[in-house]
Short mmCIF file of C-alpha atoms in Angstrom, two decimals:
data_model
loop_
_atom_site.label_atom_id
_atom_site.label_comp_id
_atom_site.label_asym_id
_atom_site.label_seq_id
_atom_site.Cartn_x
_atom_site.Cartn_y
_atom_site.Cartn_z
CA UNK A 13 -31.00 0.66 -119.96
CA UNK A 14 -33.22 -0.13 -116.97
CA UNK A 15 -32.25 -3.28 -115.09
CA UNK A 16 -34.86 -5.75 -113.84
CA UNK A 17 -38.50 -5.82 -114.89
CA UNK A 18 -39.45 -2.44 -116.42
CA UNK A 19 -42.93 -2.83 -114.94
CA UNK A 20 -41.40 -2.25 -111.51
CA UNK A 21 -40.62 1.34 -112.50
CA UNK A 22 -44.30 2.26 -112.60
CA UNK A 23 -45.98 -0.34 -110.37
CA UNK A 24 -45.84 2.12 -107.48
CA UNK A 25 -48.52 4.14 -109.27
CA UNK A 26 -51.75 2.93 -107.66
CA UNK A 27 -54.63 2.82 -110.17
CA UNK A 28 -57.54 5.12 -109.39
CA UNK A 29 -61.12 4.21 -110.22
CA UNK A 30 -62.28 6.06 -113.33
CA UNK A 31 -65.96 6.24 -114.20
CA UNK A 32 -67.08 7.90 -117.41
CA UNK A 33 -70.39 9.74 -117.68
CA UNK A 34 -72.24 8.81 -120.86
CA UNK A 35 -75.53 10.40 -119.74
CA UNK A 36 -75.46 13.56 -121.81
CA UNK A 37 -78.43 15.10 -123.59
CA UNK A 38 -77.09 17.79 -125.93
CA UNK A 39 -80.37 19.64 -126.71
CA UNK A 40 -79.19 20.50 -130.23
CA UNK A 41 -79.97 24.03 -131.33
CA UNK A 42 -80.73 25.25 -127.80
CA UNK A 43 -78.72 27.42 -125.41
CA UNK A 44 -78.38 25.37 -122.22
CA UNK A 45 -77.28 27.19 -119.02
CA UNK A 46 -74.30 25.33 -117.48
CA UNK A 47 -72.83 27.90 -115.07
CA UNK A 48 -73.65 31.48 -114.03
CA UNK A 49 -73.26 33.60 -117.16
CA UNK A 50 -72.42 30.61 -119.38
CA UNK A 51 -74.62 28.72 -121.86
CA UNK A 52 -73.71 25.68 -123.96
CA UNK A 53 -74.70 25.11 -127.59
CA UNK A 54 -73.84 21.64 -128.96
CA UNK A 55 -73.19 21.02 -132.66
CA UNK A 56 -74.82 18.07 -134.39
CA UNK A 57 -71.54 16.46 -135.40
CA UNK A 58 -71.68 13.41 -133.16
CA UNK A 59 -69.49 10.39 -133.89
CA UNK A 60 -66.95 7.97 -132.40
CA UNK A 61 -64.45 10.77 -131.74
CA UNK A 62 -66.87 13.60 -130.89
CA UNK A 63 -69.47 11.73 -128.75
CA UNK A 64 -72.75 13.69 -129.09
CA UNK A 65 -71.08 16.66 -130.81
CA UNK A 66 -68.82 19.65 -130.13
CA UNK A 67 -69.77 21.99 -127.29
CA UNK A 68 -69.56 25.72 -127.93
CA UNK A 69 -69.95 28.09 -124.99
CA UNK A 70 -71.29 31.65 -124.85
CA UNK A 71 -69.92 33.65 -121.91
CA UNK A 72 -71.27 36.90 -120.46
CA UNK A 73 -74.49 38.87 -120.40
CA UNK A 74 -73.88 42.08 -122.34
CA UNK A 75 -70.73 41.96 -124.47
CA UNK A 76 -69.94 38.28 -124.94
CA UNK A 77 -67.18 35.76 -125.56
CA UNK A 78 -67.57 32.49 -127.44
CA UNK A 79 -65.40 29.48 -126.56
CA UNK A 80 -64.85 26.89 -129.33
CA UNK A 81 -67.20 28.01 -132.12
CA UNK A 82 -67.10 24.49 -133.54
CA UNK A 83 -67.18 22.91 -137.00
CA UNK A 84 -68.20 24.56 -140.25
CA UNK A 85 -71.92 23.86 -139.97
CA UNK A 86 -74.79 26.15 -140.97
CA UNK A 87 -77.27 24.90 -138.37
CA UNK A 88 -74.72 25.27 -135.59
CA UNK A 89 -73.91 28.80 -136.70
CA UNK A 90 -77.61 29.68 -136.62
CA UNK A 91 -77.94 28.18 -133.12
CA UNK A 92 -74.92 30.16 -131.89
CA UNK A 93 -76.28 33.39 -133.35
CA UNK A 94 -79.61 32.71 -131.66
CA UNK A 95 -77.82 32.21 -128.32
CA UNK A 96 -75.89 35.45 -128.89
CA UNK A 97 -79.20 37.17 -129.54
CA UNK A 98 -77.84 40.24 -131.30
CA UNK A 99 -75.52 41.17 -128.44
CA UNK A 100 -71.94 42.24 -129.26
CA UNK A 101 -69.21 39.57 -129.20
CA UNK A 102 -65.73 40.86 -128.39
CA UNK A 103 -63.66 37.63 -128.48
CA UNK A 104 -63.78 34.10 -129.86
CA UNK A 105 -61.59 31.65 -127.93
CA UNK A 106 -60.32 28.44 -129.52
CA UNK A 107 -58.95 25.62 -127.34
CA UNK A 108 -57.17 23.92 -130.28
CA UNK A 109 -57.20 23.68 -134.03
CA UNK A 110 -59.04 20.45 -134.79
CA UNK A 111 -61.80 20.74 -137.37
CA UNK A 112 -64.54 20.06 -134.85
CA UNK A 113 -63.52 23.10 -132.78
CA UNK A 114 -62.07 26.01 -134.76
CA UNK A 115 -63.34 26.31 -138.39
CA UNK A 116 -66.53 28.26 -137.60
CA UNK A 117 -64.40 30.98 -135.99
CA UNK A 118 -63.84 32.65 -139.38
CA UNK A 119 -67.53 33.09 -140.18
CA UNK A 120 -68.44 34.09 -136.64
CA UNK A 121 -65.66 36.67 -136.66
CA UNK A 122 -66.90 38.08 -139.96
CA UNK A 123 -70.43 38.38 -138.62
CA UNK A 124 -69.57 39.84 -135.20
CA UNK A 125 -66.25 41.63 -135.61
CA UNK A 126 -64.84 39.69 -132.66
CA UNK A 127 -61.13 38.99 -132.30
CA UNK A 128 -60.00 35.37 -132.23
CA UNK A 129 -57.87 34.11 -129.33
CA UNK A 130 -55.82 30.89 -129.00
CA UNK A 131 -52.40 29.59 -128.05
CA UNK A 132 -51.39 29.81 -131.70
CA UNK A 133 -51.97 28.28 -135.14
CA UNK A 134 -51.90 24.55 -135.70
CA UNK A 135 -48.59 22.75 -135.32
CA UNK A 136 -47.50 19.19 -134.58
CA UNK A 137 -45.82 18.11 -131.37
CA UNK A 138 -42.89 16.79 -133.41
CA UNK A 139 -41.86 16.67 -137.08
CA UNK A 140 -43.02 13.84 -139.32
CA UNK A 141 -40.40 11.12 -139.62
CA UNK A 142 -39.20 9.77 -142.97
CA UNK A 143 -41.94 7.66 -144.52
CA UNK A 144 -44.44 8.61 -141.81
CA UNK A 145 -47.94 9.93 -142.56
CA UNK A 146 -50.04 12.02 -140.18
CA UNK A 147 -53.04 9.70 -139.87
CA UNK A 148 -55.18 12.47 -138.39
CA UNK A 149 -54.08 15.20 -140.81
CA UNK A 150 -57.64 15.65 -142.11
CA UNK A 151 -58.69 16.59 -138.58
CA UNK A 152 -56.36 19.61 -138.47
CA UNK A 153 -57.50 23.16 -139.22
CA UNK A 154 -54.41 24.58 -140.89
CA UNK A 155 -56.17 27.80 -141.94
CA UNK A 156 -56.85 29.19 -138.47
CA UNK A 157 -54.62 32.02 -137.30
CA UNK A 158 -55.60 33.75 -134.05
CA UNK A 159 -55.68 37.51 -133.83
CA UNK A 160 -54.34 37.18 -130.28
CA UNK A 161 -51.88 34.44 -129.22
CA UNK A 162 -52.02 33.97 -125.46
CA UNK A 163 -49.07 32.91 -123.33
CA UNK A 164 -49.58 30.69 -120.31
CA UNK A 165 -51.50 32.47 -117.52
CA UNK A 166 -52.25 35.46 -119.75
CA UNK A 167 -55.82 36.73 -119.55
CA UNK A 168 -58.30 38.56 -121.74
CA UNK A 169 -60.69 40.81 -119.84
CA UNK A 170 -64.14 41.36 -121.26
CA UNK A 171 -67.40 42.91 -120.16
CA UNK A 172 -67.88 41.38 -116.71
CA UNK A 173 -65.67 38.34 -117.40
CA UNK A 174 -62.01 37.43 -117.77
CA UNK A 175 -60.67 34.27 -119.40
CA UNK A 176 -57.18 33.09 -118.49
CA UNK A 177 -55.09 30.71 -120.64
CA UNK A 178 -53.84 27.43 -119.20
CA UNK A 179 -51.56 25.94 -121.84
CA UNK A 180 -52.26 22.20 -121.89
CA UNK A 181 -50.44 20.56 -124.81
CA UNK A 182 -50.89 16.82 -125.31
CA UNK A 183 -54.06 16.16 -127.28
CA UNK A 184 -52.80 18.88 -129.61
CA UNK A 185 -49.58 20.85 -129.42
CA UNK A 186 -51.47 24.16 -129.29
CA UNK A 187 -54.17 23.04 -126.85
CA UNK A 188 -55.20 25.54 -124.19
CA UNK A 189 -57.85 25.46 -121.51
CA UNK A 190 -59.45 28.74 -120.44
CA UNK A 191 -60.28 29.53 -116.81
CA UNK A 192 -63.16 31.89 -116.09
CA UNK A 193 -61.43 33.99 -113.45
CA UNK A 194 -62.97 34.14 -110.01
CA UNK A 195 -65.50 31.34 -110.61
CA UNK A 196 -63.68 27.99 -110.34
CA UNK A 197 -64.97 27.18 -113.84
CA UNK A 198 -62.57 26.15 -116.61
CA UNK A 199 -63.27 25.36 -120.26
CA UNK A 200 -61.14 22.22 -120.65
CA UNK A 201 -61.52 21.59 -124.40
CA UNK A 202 -60.48 18.04 -125.25
CA UNK A 203 -57.85 17.81 -122.52
CA UNK A 204 -60.29 16.57 -119.87
CA UNK A 205 -63.73 15.20 -120.81
CA UNK A 206 -66.15 13.27 -118.66
CA UNK A 207 -67.24 10.78 -121.33
CA UNK A 208 -63.84 9.47 -122.48
CA UNK A 209 -60.11 9.78 -122.32
CA UNK A 210 -58.52 12.26 -124.72
CA UNK A 211 -56.96 10.94 -127.91
CA UNK A 212 -53.20 11.52 -127.91
CA UNK A 213 -51.94 10.72 -131.41
CA UNK A 214 -48.43 11.52 -132.71
CA UNK A 215 -47.20 13.57 -134.44
CA UNK A 216 -49.94 16.04 -133.52
CA UNK A 217 -50.08 14.92 -129.90
CA UNK A 218 -47.55 13.95 -127.27
CA UNK A 219 -48.10 11.64 -124.28
CA UNK A 220 -45.33 13.19 -122.19
CA UNK A 221 -46.85 16.64 -122.82
CA UNK A 222 -50.33 15.32 -122.01
CA UNK A 223 -49.26 13.84 -118.67
CA UNK A 224 -47.43 17.04 -117.70
CA UNK A 225 -50.52 19.08 -118.60
CA UNK A 226 -52.70 16.76 -116.53
CA UNK A 227 -50.44 17.34 -113.53
CA UNK A 228 -50.67 21.08 -114.19
CA UNK A 229 -54.47 20.95 -114.13
CA UNK A 230 -54.38 18.85 -110.94
CA UNK A 231 -52.52 21.68 -109.19
CA UNK A 232 -55.55 23.92 -109.67
CA UNK A 233 -58.65 24.07 -107.48
CA UNK A 234 -61.31 24.15 -110.19
CA UNK A 235 -64.80 23.13 -109.12
CA UNK A 236 -66.26 22.62 -112.60
CA UNK A 237 -64.81 21.73 -116.01
CA UNK A 238 -66.79 22.46 -119.16
CA UNK A 239 -65.34 20.18 -121.87
CA UNK A 240 -65.38 20.20 -125.66
CA UNK A 241 -67.59 17.11 -125.76
CA UNK A 242 -70.04 15.64 -123.26
CA UNK A 243 -71.35 17.00 -120.00
CA UNK A 244 -69.66 19.02 -117.25
CA UNK A 245 -67.09 17.43 -114.95
CA UNK A 246 -68.29 18.34 -111.47
CA UNK A 247 -65.46 16.87 -109.38
CA UNK A 248 -62.35 17.67 -111.45
CA UNK A 249 -59.55 16.59 -109.08
CA UNK A 250 -60.63 12.97 -108.42
CA UNK A 251 -61.64 12.54 -112.04
CA UNK A 252 -58.25 13.77 -113.29
CA UNK A 253 -56.49 11.50 -110.81
CA UNK A 254 -58.53 8.71 -112.39
CA UNK A 255 -57.39 9.80 -115.86
CA UNK A 256 -53.78 9.75 -114.71
CA UNK A 257 -54.24 6.29 -113.19
CA UNK A 258 -55.83 5.09 -116.42
CA UNK A 259 -52.82 6.24 -118.45
CA UNK A 260 -50.45 4.53 -116.03
CA UNK A 261 -52.53 1.36 -116.32
CA UNK A 262 -52.20 1.59 -120.11
CA UNK A 263 -48.43 1.93 -119.71
CA UNK A 264 -48.38 -1.23 -117.64
CA UNK A 265 -50.46 -3.07 -120.24
CA UNK A 266 -48.09 -2.04 -123.05
CA UNK A 267 -45.01 -3.03 -121.05
CA UNK A 268 -46.62 -6.38 -120.22
CA UNK A 269 -47.46 -7.08 -123.88
CA UNK A 270 -43.86 -6.30 -124.85
CA UNK A 271 -42.57 -8.49 -122.01
CA UNK A 272 -44.63 -11.50 -123.18
CA UNK A 273 -43.44 -11.13 -126.75
CA UNK A 274 -45.56 -8.62 -128.67
CA UNK A 275 -43.27 -6.61 -130.92
CA UNK A 276 -45.61 -4.51 -133.05
CA UNK A 277 -48.31 -1.97 -132.28
CA UNK A 278 -51.09 -3.90 -134.13
CA UNK A 279 -50.38 -6.93 -131.92
CA UNK A 280 -50.67 -4.79 -128.80
CA UNK A 281 -53.87 -3.11 -129.97
CA UNK A 282 -55.60 -6.44 -130.63
CA UNK A 283 -54.80 -7.58 -127.09
CA UNK A 284 -55.23 -4.36 -125.12
CA UNK A 285 -58.26 -2.96 -127.00
CA UNK A 286 -60.09 -6.22 -127.70
CA UNK A 287 -63.34 -4.80 -126.25
CA UNK A 288 -63.06 -1.47 -128.11
CA UNK A 289 -65.08 -0.53 -131.20
CA UNK A 290 -62.91 -1.65 -134.15
CA UNK A 291 -63.53 1.73 -135.79
CA UNK A 292 -61.33 3.18 -133.06
CA UNK A 293 -58.43 0.74 -133.44
CA UNK A 294 -56.54 3.13 -135.71
CA UNK A 295 -56.69 5.85 -133.05
CA UNK A 296 -55.85 3.23 -130.41
CA UNK A 297 -52.70 2.36 -132.34
CA UNK A 298 -51.65 6.00 -132.35
CA UNK A 299 -52.31 6.17 -128.60
CA UNK A 300 -50.07 3.13 -128.10
CA UNK A 301 -47.42 4.84 -130.23
CA UNK A 302 -47.67 7.93 -128.01
CA UNK A 303 -47.10 5.79 -124.93
CA UNK A 304 -44.20 3.96 -126.57
CA UNK A 305 -42.51 7.24 -127.56
CA UNK A 306 -42.67 8.25 -123.91
CA UNK A 307 -41.52 4.82 -122.66
CA UNK A 308 -38.55 4.80 -125.06
CA UNK A 309 -37.58 8.32 -123.96
CA UNK A 310 -37.67 7.12 -120.33
CA UNK A 311 -35.53 4.06 -121.08
CA UNK A 312 -38.25 1.51 -120.36
CA UNK A 313 -38.66 0.22 -123.94
CA UNK A 314 -36.16 -0.22 -126.77
CA UNK A 315 -36.88 0.15 -130.50
CA UNK A 316 -35.16 -1.99 -133.12
CA UNK A 317 -35.46 0.92 -135.56
CA UNK A 318 -36.88 4.44 -135.32
CA UNK A 319 -39.94 4.76 -133.09
CA UNK A 320 -42.85 4.64 -135.54
CA UNK A 321 -46.32 3.16 -135.96
CA UNK A 322 -44.83 0.26 -137.98
CA UNK A 323 -41.79 -0.17 -135.74
CA UNK A 324 -40.65 -3.15 -133.68
CA UNK A 325 -40.18 -2.86 -129.93
CA UNK A 326 -38.65 -4.92 -127.12
CA UNK A 327 -37.87 -4.66 -123.43
CA UNK A 328 -35.05 -2.24 -122.64
#
């Protein structure tokens, strides 16, 4: 048990200004140069969770790599093949196994003979609890199995490029970013995006893992992040410090709602996310649950029963 006001335990974290960039023109069907030797092709699967669509990246000039082939979509496959332009593809990298990122890997592999690379197949951050349902289960690509499972800091060398794994669990348990060695460019998947915070939804995601992965990325000296959705992040370190400050601000908001008497996650969502699109309130509730799991583990919040989306919570 933590004595005194639990807010005091995290008030020392000074919030950092966080500005999202919504000015992104995807140029569907076109290969858009975004860094030396890298072009972006954006799928037309825009929505509340995917912004303007999923970004796939083609890396190299002769024998290529593809990062995040994207959803099962015929037009996107045709656009990717046009960007590849008949050149050989040696590897297909997948940042994580959500259905907007990995399903097209199977068809692209069949057409090119490339080997698939990822941290591993889909898995949850923790087991489902009794009576619990994975609200985002339909978003998971359970069929994907990489040909090559990369450990942290392991690299795949290609024709004039090398991609190094940075394991970044949080948004998904098997999430990995991929650094393009020697360039300061990293493909950040859904871990860091310029248009929005990343959804962290148990049991697939874990807030404690996400925050640790954010600190891990902050230790790097990347100059450019190429995310799974939205435009490039051109100043990664200050932006990620802003993301960290935002999460700490959300912690404070949850602790304050519990202190004033909110006991359930729906009550907290209505207060904290009152200006958010109601279509996102379900995901917001899962994000609050992720924070509460972390806060309970740290002794800042107590649960009357098991920590769950329908649980009751109180100050520790």
